[in-house]
């Protein structure tokens, strides 16, 4: 199992976009991303550095494993 990296909210959004998510809307500093098939919606704070617990929750809500997410970051 890979260790969670320290990344920004924007970098997290770019990785999720590669997994089929798109930006639905933005409310303040929170970006709401959606994927239609299979349906999933996640909220990513647009912070300079995401807390590890927040990042882990986003990955879980997206239906990805930590290893899958880390691989998306490398692409």
XYZ file of C-alpha atoms in Angstrom:
75
model
C 0.000 0.000 0.000
C 1.339 3.391 -1.008
C 1.829 6.228 1.403
C -0.449 9.198 0.862
C 1.388 12.101 -0.766
C 1.134 15.724 0.358
C -0.661 17.415 -2.550
C -2.762 20.498 -3.241
C -6.472 20.501 -3.943
C -5.881 21.398 -7.600
C -3.488 18.463 -8.076
C -6.106 16.165 -6.523
C -8.702 17.502 -8.979
C -6.384 16.832 -11.951
C -5.900 13.228 -10.811
C -9.645 12.710 -10.349
C -10.318 14.147 -13.812
C -8.184 11.340 -15.233
C -10.494 8.900 -13.409
C -13.533 10.291 -15.245
C -14.618 13.107 -12.925
C -15.516 16.580 -14.162
C -16.015 19.901 -12.389
C -19.710 20.335 -11.668
C -19.530 23.600 -9.710
C -17.534 25.547 -7.168
C -18.801 26.971 -3.897
C -16.241 29.242 -2.285
C -13.011 27.278 -1.986
C -14.682 23.877 -2.472
C -14.713 22.186 -5.870
C -17.558 19.730 -6.495
C -16.614 16.965 -8.944
C -18.967 14.407 -10.439
C -18.667 11.152 -12.378
C -21.739 9.796 -14.168
C -20.876 6.099 -14.659
C -20.709 4.753 -11.997
C -22.184 7.748 -10.226
C -19.985 9.441 -7.647
C -19.703 12.977 -6.350
C -16.838 14.322 -4.251
C -15.998 17.680 -2.704
C -12.356 18.743 -2.846
C -11.190 21.794 -0.865
C -8.998 24.106 -2.946
C -6.221 24.307 -0.337
C -2.465 24.518 -0.848
C -1.960 21.256 1.055
C -4.757 18.776 1.761
C -4.821 17.145 5.164
C -4.136 13.401 4.875
C -7.467 12.491 6.445
C -9.315 14.756 4.004
C -7.424 13.293 1.051
C -8.153 9.742 2.237
C -11.876 10.603 2.515
C -11.922 12.063 -1.018
C -10.228 8.941 -2.405
C -12.707 6.684 -0.586
C -15.720 8.696 -1.837
C -14.360 8.506 -5.380
C -14.351 4.707 -5.140
C -10.593 4.434 -5.659
C -7.850 2.745 -3.703
C -4.829 4.722 -2.515
C -2.624 2.853 -5.015
C -4.975 3.678 -7.912
C -4.993 7.340 -6.894
C -1.185 7.510 -6.636
C -0.940 5.976 -10.122
C -3.282 8.676 -11.460
C -0.964 11.325 -9.973
C 1.970 9.878 -11.923
C 0.180 9.991 -15.299
